[in-house]
Coordinates of C-alpha atoms (C1' of nucleotides) in Angstrom, one line a residue:
Chain O
M517 CA 18.4 -6.7 21.9
N518 CA 16.9 -3.3 21.4
E519 CA 17.9 -3.4 17.7
S520 CA 16.6 -6.9 17.1
E521 CA 13.4 -6.0 18.9
K522 CA 12.7 -3.1 16.6
K523 CA 13.0 -5.2 13.5
K524 CA 10.0 -7.1 14.7
M525 CA 7.6 -4.3 13.9
N526 CA 5.5 -4.9 10.9
A527 CA 5.2 -2.6 7.9
R528 CA 1.6 -1.6 8.4
A529 CA 2.3 -0.6 12.0
V530 CA 5.3 1.4 11.0
G531 CA 3.3 3.3 8.4
R532 CA 0.6 4.1 10.9
L533 CA 3.1 5.3 13.5
S534 CA 4.6 7.6 10.8
L535 CA 1.2 9.0 10.2
Y536 CA 0.6 9.5 14.0
R537 CA 3.8 11.4 14.2
R538 CA 2.8 13.7 11.5
M539 CA -0.5 14.4 13.2
L540 CA 1.3 15.0 16.4
Q541 CA 3.5 17.6 14.8
V542 CA 0.3 19.4 13.6
L543 CA -1.2 19.2 17.1
E544 CA 2.0 20.5 18.7
M545 CA 2.1 23.5 16.3
R546 CA -1.5 24.2 17.3
G547 CA -0.3 24.3 20.9
M548 CA -2.1 21.2 22.1
D549 CA -0.1 19.2 24.6
S550 CA -2.2 16.1 25.1
V551 CA -4.4 13.9 22.9
F552 CA -6.7 10.9 23.3
S553 CA -6.4 7.8 21.2
H554 CA -9.8 8.4 19.6
E555 CA -8.6 11.8 18.5
L556 CA -5.5 10.5 16.8
A557 CA -7.6 7.7 15.3
T558 CA -9.9 10.2 13.7
L559 CA -7.0 12.2 12.3
A560 CA -5.3 9.1 11.0
G561 CA -8.4 7.4 9.6
T562 CA -8.2 4.4 11.9
S563 CA -9.8 3.2 15.2
A564 CA -9.0 4.1 18.7
S565 CA -8.1 0.5 19.6
Q566 CA -5.8 0.3 16.6
V567 CA -4.0 3.4 17.9
R568 CA -3.6 2.0 21.4
R569 CA -2.5 -1.3 20.0
D570 CA 0.2 0.4 17.9
L571 CA 1.4 2.5 20.8
M572 CA 1.8 -0.5 23.0
S573 CA 4.7 -1.6 20.9
L574 CA 6.7 1.5 21.9
G575 CA 6.8 1.6 25.7
T576 CA 4.9 4.8 26.1
S577 CA 2.1 5.4 28.3
G578 CA -0.8 7.7 28.5
S579 CA -3.1 8.5 31.3
P580 CA -6.8 7.8 31.5
S581 CA -7.4 11.4 32.4
S582 CA -5.6 13.4 29.8
G583 CA -4.5 10.8 27.2
Y584 CA -1.0 11.0 25.7
S585 CA 1.5 13.8 25.9
V586 CA 1.8 15.2 22.4
R587 CA 5.5 15.9 22.8
D588 CA 6.5 12.6 24.6
L589 CA 4.5 10.5 22.1
G590 CA 6.1 12.2 19.2
E591 CA 9.5 11.6 20.6
A592 CA 8.7 8.0 21.4
I593 CA 7.6 7.4 17.8
S594 CA 10.7 9.0 16.4
A595 CA 12.8 6.9 18.6
A596 CA 11.1 3.8 17.5
I597 CA 10.9 4.3 13.7
S598 CA 13.7 6.8 13.0
G599 CA 17.0 6.6 14.6
V600 CA 18.9 9.1 16.6
Q601 CA 20.8 10.5 13.7
R602 CA 19.3 11.4 10.3
Q603 CA 19.3 8.6 7.8
P604 CA 20.8 9.4 4.4
V605 CA 18.8 8.2 1.4
V606 CA 19.5 8.3 -2.3
L607 CA 17.1 8.7 -5.2
V608 CA 17.7 7.3 -8.7
G609 CA 15.7 8.7 -11.6
V610 CA 15.0 12.5 -11.6
G611 CA 12.0 12.6 -13.9
N612 CA 8.6 14.0 -12.9
L613 CA 8.1 11.4 -10.2
G614 CA 11.6 11.8 -8.8
R615 CA 11.2 15.5 -8.7
A616 CA 7.9 15.1 -7.0
V617 CA 9.5 13.0 -4.3
L618 CA 12.4 15.5 -3.9
H619 CA 10.0 18.3 -3.6
Y620 CA 8.0 16.5 -1.0
F621 CA 11.1 15.8 1.1
Q622 CA 12.9 19.1 0.6
N623 CA 12.3 20.1 4.1
N624 CA 10.4 19.1 7.2
H625 CA 11.3 15.5 7.4
P626 CA 12.5 14.1 10.6
G627 CA 14.8 11.2 10.6
L628 CA 15.7 11.1 7.0
E629 CA 17.3 13.1 4.2
I630 CA 17.6 12.5 0.5
V631 CA 21.3 13.4 0.2
A632 CA 21.7 12.9 -3.6
G633 CA 19.8 12.2 -6.8
F634 CA 21.2 10.3 -9.8
D635 CA 20.2 10.3 -13.4
S636 CA 21.5 8.9 -16.6
D637 CA 20.6 12.1 -18.5
P638 CA 23.7 14.4 -18.8
E639 CA 21.4 17.4 -18.9
K640 CA 20.4 16.8 -15.3
R641 CA 23.9 16.3 -13.8
G642 CA 25.2 19.1 -11.7
R643 CA 21.7 20.6 -11.1
V644 CA 20.2 21.1 -7.7
I645 CA 16.6 20.1 -7.5
S646 CA 14.5 21.0 -4.5
G647 CA 17.8 21.3 -2.6
T648 CA 19.2 18.0 -3.7
P649 CA 22.2 17.8 -5.9
V650 CA 21.9 15.5 -9.0
Y651 CA 24.8 13.4 -10.3
G652 CA 25.5 11.0 -13.1
L653 CA 25.0 7.3 -12.4
S654 CA 28.7 6.6 -12.4
Y655 CA 29.0 8.4 -9.1
L656 CA 26.5 6.2 -7.5
P657 CA 28.7 3.3 -6.2
G658 CA 31.2 5.7 -4.7
R659 CA 28.6 7.8 -3.0
L660 CA 26.9 4.7 -1.5
A661 CA 30.1 3.5 -0.1
E662 CA 31.3 6.8 1.2
D663 CA 28.1 7.6 3.1
G664 CA 27.2 4.1 4.1
I665 CA 23.8 4.5 2.4
R666 CA 21.4 1.7 3.1
T667 CA 18.1 3.1 1.7
A668 CA 17.2 4.1 -1.8
V669 CA 14.2 5.4 -3.8
L670 CA 13.7 4.2 -7.4
T671 CA 11.9 6.6 -9.7
L672 CA 13.4 5.6 -13.0
P673 CA 12.1 3.8 -16.0
A674 CA 11.4 0.1 -15.5
E675 CA 13.9 -0.8 -18.2
S676 CA 16.9 -0.1 -16.1
A677 CA 15.4 -0.7 -12.7
Q678 CA 16.7 -4.2 -12.1
E679 CA 20.2 -3.3 -13.2
V680 CA 20.3 -0.3 -10.8
T681 CA 18.8 -2.4 -8.1
D682 CA 21.6 -5.0 -8.4
L683 CA 24.1 -2.2 -8.2
L684 CA 22.5 -0.7 -5.1
V685 CA 22.2 -4.0 -3.3
G686 CA 25.8 -4.9 -4.2
A687 CA 26.9 -1.6 -2.6
G688 CA 25.1 -2.2 0.6
V689 CA 21.5 -0.9 0.2
V690 CA 19.1 -3.1 2.2
S691 CA 15.8 -1.2 1.8
I692 CA 14.2 0.2 -1.4
L693 CA 11.2 2.2 -2.2
N694 CA 10.3 0.9 -5.7
M695 CA 8.1 3.3 -7.6
T696 CA 8.7 1.4 -10.8
N697 CA 6.1 -0.8 -12.3
L698 CA 8.6 -3.7 -12.3
R699 CA 8.8 -6.2 -9.4
L700 CA 12.4 -6.3 -8.4
K701 CA 14.4 -9.4 -7.7
V702 CA 16.5 -8.9 -4.6
P703 CA 18.3 -11.3 -2.2
E704 CA 16.8 -12.5 1.0
G705 CA 16.8 -9.8 3.7
V706 CA 16.5 -6.8 1.4
Y707 CA 13.2 -4.9 2.0
V708 CA 11.3 -3.6 -1.0
E709 CA 8.2 -1.5 -0.8
D710 CA 6.4 -1.3 -4.1
T711 CA 4.4 1.8 -4.8
D712 CA 2.9 1.0 -8.1
I713 CA 0.8 3.9 -9.5
G714 CA -0.6 1.7 -12.2
V715 CA -1.9 -0.9 -9.8
A716 CA -3.2 1.8 -7.4
L717 CA -5.2 3.5 -10.1
E718 CA -6.6 0.3 -11.5
R719 CA -7.7 -0.7 -8.0
V720 CA -9.4 2.6 -7.5
A721 CA -11.0 2.3 -10.9
Y722 CA -12.3 -1.1 -9.9
F723 CA -14.0 0.4 -6.8
G724 CA -15.4 3.2 -8.9
K725 CA -17.1 1.0 -11.4
Chain C
M1498 CA -25.9 -10.3 -9.1
N1499 CA -22.9 -10.2 -11.3
E1500 CA -22.4 -6.6 -10.2
S1501 CA -22.8 -7.3 -6.5
E1502 CA -20.6 -10.3 -6.7
K1503 CA -17.8 -8.3 -8.1
K1504 CA -17.9 -5.8 -5.3
K1505 CA -16.9 -8.5 -2.9
M1506 CA -13.4 -8.7 -4.1
N1507 CA -10.9 -7.2 -1.7
A1508 CA -8.4 -4.5 -2.5
R1509 CA -5.3 -6.6 -2.2
A1510 CA -6.6 -9.2 -4.6
V1511 CA -7.6 -6.6 -7.1
G1512 CA -4.1 -5.2 -7.0
R1513 CA -2.5 -8.5 -7.6
L1514 CA -4.9 -9.3 -10.5
S1515 CA -3.9 -6.0 -12.0
L1516 CA -0.3 -7.0 -11.7
Y1517 CA -0.9 -10.5 -13.2
R1518 CA -2.6 -8.8 -16.2
R1519 CA 0.4 -6.7 -16.8
M1520 CA 2.7 -9.7 -16.7
L1521 CA 0.4 -11.5 -19.0
Q1522 CA 0.6 -8.7 -21.5
V1523 CA 4.4 -9.0 -21.5
L1524 CA 4.2 -12.8 -21.9
E1525 CA 1.7 -12.4 -24.8
M1526 CA 4.1 -9.9 -26.5
R1527 CA 6.8 -12.5 -26.2
G1528 CA 4.6 -15.0 -28.0
M1529 CA 4.0 -17.3 -25.0
D1530 CA 0.5 -18.7 -24.9
S1531 CA 0.4 -20.5 -21.7
V1532 CA 1.7 -20.0 -18.2
F1533 CA 1.9 -21.9 -14.9
S1534 CA 0.8 -20.4 -11.6
H1535 CA 4.4 -20.6 -10.2
E1536 CA 5.7 -18.6 -13.2
L1537 CA 3.2 -15.8 -12.7
A1538 CA 4.0 -15.9 -9.0
T1539 CA 7.7 -15.4 -9.7
L1540 CA 6.9 -12.5 -12.0
A1541 CA 4.5 -10.9 -9.6
G1542 CA 6.6 -11.5 -6.5
T1543 CA 4.1 -13.8 -4.7
S1544 CA 3.4 -17.5 -4.2
A1545 CA 1.9 -20.0 -6.6
S1546 CA -0.9 -20.8 -4.2
Q1547 CA -1.7 -17.1 -3.9
V1548 CA -2.0 -16.9 -7.6
R1549 CA -4.3 -19.9 -7.8
R1550 CA -6.4 -18.5 -5.0
D1551 CA -6.7 -15.2 -6.7
L1552 CA -7.7 -16.8 -10.0
M1553 CA -10.4 -18.8 -8.3
S1554 CA -12.4 -15.7 -7.8
L1555 CA -12.8 -15.2 -11.5
G1556 CA -14.2 -18.4 -13.0
T1557 CA -11.3 -19.3 -15.2
S1558 CA -9.6 -22.6 -15.4
G1559 CA -6.2 -23.8 -16.3
S1560 CA -5.2 -27.3 -17.1
P1561 CA -2.7 -29.3 -15.1
S1562 CA -0.7 -30.1 -18.2
S1563 CA -0.2 -26.6 -19.7
G1564 CA -1.3 -24.2 -17.0
Y1565 CA -3.4 -21.1 -18.0
S1566 CA -4.0 -19.7 -21.4
V1567 CA -2.2 -16.3 -21.5
R1568 CA -4.9 -14.8 -23.7
D1569 CA -7.9 -16.2 -21.9
L1570 CA -6.6 -15.4 -18.5
G1571 CA -5.8 -11.8 -19.5
E1572 CA -9.3 -11.4 -20.8
A1573 CA -10.9 -12.9 -17.7
I1574 CA -8.9 -10.6 -15.4
S1575 CA -9.9 -7.6 -17.6
A1576 CA -13.6 -8.7 -17.4
A1577 CA -13.3 -9.0 -13.6
I1578 CA -11.5 -5.8 -12.7
S1579 CA -12.1 -3.5 -15.6
G1580 CA -15.5 -3.2 -17.2
V1581 CA -16.4 -3.6 -20.9
Q1582 CA -16.1 0.0 -21.7
R1583 CA -13.2 2.3 -20.7
Q1584 CA -13.7 4.1 -17.5
P1585 CA -13.1 7.8 -17.5
V1586 CA -11.0 9.3 -14.7
V1587 CA -10.1 12.9 -13.7
L1588 CA -7.0 14.1 -12.1
V1589 CA -6.8 17.2 -9.9
G1590 CA -3.4 18.9 -9.4
V1591 CA -1.0 19.0 -12.3
G1592 CA 2.3 19.5 -10.5
N1593 CA 5.2 17.1 -10.7
L1594 CA 3.3 14.3 -9.2
G1595 CA 0.3 14.9 -11.4
R1596 CA 2.4 15.0 -14.5
A1597 CA 4.1 11.8 -13.5
V1598 CA 0.7 10.1 -13.3
L1599 CA -0.4 11.6 -16.6
H1600 CA 2.8 10.5 -18.2
Y1601 CA 2.4 7.0 -16.8
F1602 CA -1.1 6.6 -18.2
Q1603 CA -0.7 8.4 -21.4
N1604 CA -1.0 5.2 -23.3
N1605 CA -1.2 1.5 -22.8
H1606 CA -3.8 1.3 -20.1
P1607 CA -6.6 -1.1 -20.6
G1608 CA -9.9 -0.3 -18.9
L1609 CA -9.3 3.3 -17.9
E1610 CA -8.4 6.7 -19.3
I1611 CA -7.6 10.0 -17.6
V1612 CA -9.9 12.2 -19.6
A1613 CA -9.0 15.6 -18.0
G1614 CA -6.7 17.3 -15.6
F1615 CA -7.6 20.3 -13.4
D1616 CA -5.4 22.8 -11.8
S1617 CA -6.0 26.1 -10.0
D1618 CA -2.9 27.6 -11.7
P1619 CA -4.1 29.8 -14.7
E1620 CA -0.7 29.1 -16.4
K1621 CA -1.6 25.4 -16.8
R1622 CA -5.1 25.9 -18.2
G1623 CA -5.5 25.1 -21.8
R1624 CA -2.3 23.0 -22.0
V1625 CA -2.2 19.4 -23.0
I1626 CA 0.1 17.3 -20.9
S1627 CA 0.9 13.8 -21.9
G1628 CA -2.2 13.8 -24.1
T1629 CA -4.5 15.0 -21.4
P1630 CA -6.1 18.5 -21.6
V1631 CA -5.9 20.6 -18.4
Y1632 CA -8.7 22.9 -17.3
G1633 CA -9.4 25.4 -14.5
L1634 CA -11.1 24.1 -11.4
S1635 CA -14.3 25.9 -12.2
Y1636 CA -14.9 23.4 -15.0
L1637 CA -14.6 20.4 -12.7
P1638 CA -18.2 20.0 -11.6
G1639 CA -19.6 20.4 -15.1
R1640 CA -17.2 17.9 -16.5
L1641 CA -17.9 15.3 -13.7
A1642 CA -21.6 15.5 -14.4
E1643 CA -21.3 15.5 -18.1
D1644 CA -19.2 12.4 -18.3
G1645 CA -20.7 10.7 -15.3
I1646 CA -17.2 10.4 -13.7
R1647 CA -16.9 8.2 -10.7
T1648 CA -13.2 8.0 -10.2
A1649 CA -10.6 10.7 -9.4
V1650 CA -6.9 11.1 -8.7
L1651 CA -5.7 13.7 -6.2
T1652 CA -2.2 15.0 -6.8
L1653 CA -2.7 18.5 -5.4
P1654 CA -1.3 20.3 -2.2
A1655 CA -2.8 19.0 1.0
E1656 CA -4.3 22.4 1.8
S1657 CA -7.0 22.2 -0.7
A1658 CA -7.5 18.4 -0.8
Q1659 CA -10.5 18.2 1.5
E1660 CA -12.3 21.0 -0.2
V1661 CA -11.8 19.4 -3.6
T1662 CA -12.8 16.0 -2.2
D1663 CA -16.1 17.4 -1.0
L1664 CA -16.7 18.8 -4.4
L1665 CA -15.9 15.5 -6.1
V1666 CA -18.0 13.4 -3.8
G1667 CA -20.8 15.9 -4.2
A1668 CA -20.7 15.5 -7.9
G1669 CA -20.8 11.7 -7.8
V1670 CA -17.2 10.5 -7.4
V1671 CA -17.2 7.3 -5.4
S1672 CA -13.5 6.2 -5.6
I1673 CA -10.4 8.3 -5.1
L1674 CA -6.7 7.8 -5.4
N1675 CA -5.4 10.1 -2.7
M1676 CA -1.7 11.0 -3.3
T1677 CA -1.9 13.8 -0.7
N1678 CA -0.5 13.5 2.7
L1679 CA -3.8 14.4 4.2
R1680 CA -6.3 11.7 5.3
L1681 CA -9.6 12.6 3.6
K1682 CA -13.0 12.6 5.3
V1683 CA -15.5 11.0 3.0
P1684 CA -19.0 9.6 3.5
E1685 CA -19.6 6.0 4.0
G1686 CA -19.4 4.0 0.8
V1687 CA -16.7 6.2 -0.9
Y1688 CA -13.5 4.3 -1.5
V1689 CA -10.2 6.1 -0.8
E1690 CA -6.8 4.7 -1.5
D1691 CA -4.0 6.5 0.2
T1692 CA -0.7 6.5 -1.6
D1693 CA 1.4 8.5 0.8
I1694 CA 4.9 9.0 -0.3
G1695 CA 6.0 10.3 3.0
V1696 CA 4.7 7.3 4.9
A1697 CA 6.2 5.0 2.3
L1698 CA 9.6 6.5 2.5
E1699 CA 9.6 6.6 6.3
R1700 CA 8.7 2.9 6.3
V1701 CA 11.5 2.1 3.9
A1702 CA 13.9 4.1 6.1
Y1703 CA 12.8 2.1 9.1
F1704 CA 13.7 -1.2 7.4
G1705 CA 17.0 0.3 6.2
K1706 CA 18.2 1.2 9.7
Chain Y
dG928 C1' 5.1 -36.5 -12.7
dA929 C1' 3.8 -32.0 -12.4
dT930 C1' 0.0 -29.0 -12.0
dT931 C1' -4.7 -27.3 -10.9
dG932 C1' -8.6 -26.4 -7.7
dT933 C1' -9.8 -26.1 -3.1
dG934 C1' -11.0 -27.5 1.9
dA935 C1' -8.5 -27.2 6.0
dA936 C1' -4.9 -25.3 8.8
dT937 C1' -2.3 -21.5 9.9
dA938 C1' -0.8 -16.9 10.4
dA939 C1' -1.6 -12.1 10.6
dG940 C1' -4.2 -8.2 11.7
dT941 C1' -8.0 -5.9 13.9
dT942 C1' -11.6 -5.2 17.1
dC943 C1' -14.0 -6.3 21.5
dA944 C1' -14.5 -5.9 26.1
dC945 C1' -13.3 -5.1 30.5
dA946 C1' -10.3 -4.5 34.7
dG947 C1' -7.6 -0.7 36.6
dC948 C1' -7.0 4.1 36.9
dC949 C1' -7.5 9.1 37.1
Chain H
dG225 C1' -17.5 8.7 33.8
dG226 C1' -14.4 8.2 30.3
dC227 C1' -9.9 6.7 29.3
dT228 C1' -5.8 3.5 29.0
dG229 C1' -3.7 -1.1 28.5
dT230 C1' -4.3 -5.6 27.1
dG231 C1' -6.0 -10.6 27.0
dA232 C1' -9.3 -12.8 24.3
dA233 C1' -12.3 -13.2 20.4
dC234 C1' -12.8 -12.5 16.0
dT235 C1' -11.9 -11.5 11.2
dT236 C1' -9.2 -11.5 7.2
dA237 C1' -5.4 -13.2 4.4
dT238 C1' -2.1 -16.7 3.2
dT239 C1' -0.2 -21.1 2.9
dC240 C1' -0.5 -26.1 3.2
dA241 C1' -1.7 -30.4 1.5
dC242 C1' -3.9 -33.5 -1.3
dA243 C1' -7.5 -35.5 -4.5
dA244 C1' -8.5 -34.9 -9.3
dT245 C1' -6.6 -34.1 -13.8
dC246 C1' -3.9 -34.0 -17.9

DNA sequence: GATTGTGAATAAGTTCACAGCC
DNA sequence: GGCTGTGAACTTATTCACAATC
């Protein structure tokens, strides 16, 4: 029931919680031990009522006098959006974008770890980039099965994205961060988040007109 | 009135239109000259009624017998979301992520062009990366004024992101693609789109649990 | 007969507003 | 007095459903 209950949370709320957690880490490092909803809201670029609404979904509670405990709230968010053990993730496509992602995650990320990168380029095999070892694509299925990997990041050229996706899904991946400009076809029940730089920049350009 | 009318369009719709346009380009290259809403929907990963609703906002029209003209629709979308002339964009921060963005946009992008990159690293000044020249940050204000730049991409470390943002906004930038993990503070009326890789991956990890 | 264009219905997401609390 | 937690109101976004059209 706990598990099924979690799956209810919607993607936007999860994203905001992730952001709150990052802000809480900063606050904790600064030695603050409590925070009000409107403070978190300012840091995260949202509204105080939105923050309180988001926090409702994880059974925490603050107090009217001092707000929320920075430590407790951070732990509650971690419990809600990350699991107890670190979740292993693979990344496919170690070009500029893939390297940027690896660099970003090389440390400091609670709840998840990019355990391996894969690339079709023989030049890249055997290298370690930002702490993550890179393998040839032929090792992908074995590695997925071995570690029971359920989450993947796609930072490869669009041409081979669907093919790799089919491979991933066939090997048990159920959640994909798709940084390709292709919209993937996946079976029902597989979550895909599209982070399409082209679309993002065109949108920004539109609002800059 | 035309101008003010355009500004009404919401960000999600603009993003989908951008996607439709890309699909239409592919269809045009394949020699197709008409397309139905449900076909575009499948390609873009949405529903036929969503497509028709989106197309309503730009005064096109399809016919029940053959759907939409691939060419006309492409042009109508371009007219709606891009302008007539190419829009100049600058990018600040030429690390892995910045290079990935430059590479992505080096060609084939209608409506916008990344005219210059900026970086604080002296090593990078004077280089041309994926067709885009890179300058030191001191050249930024001059270049913004000179070209009347209104749109920028931030792919630099979070530490200096707010400082650079203030500079950009002060020099007339009104729309920013923020690929930093910091939430920027900007005056009313400035559009910021956050593309936060950390949040994206944590969300995906959540759905992969 | 299948599709478009669109009003109406529904769903999803956000903000309001206020009782209860410290 | 200012804050939390939350039902209710509201706003925004999506889907339905069907008359008009080819």
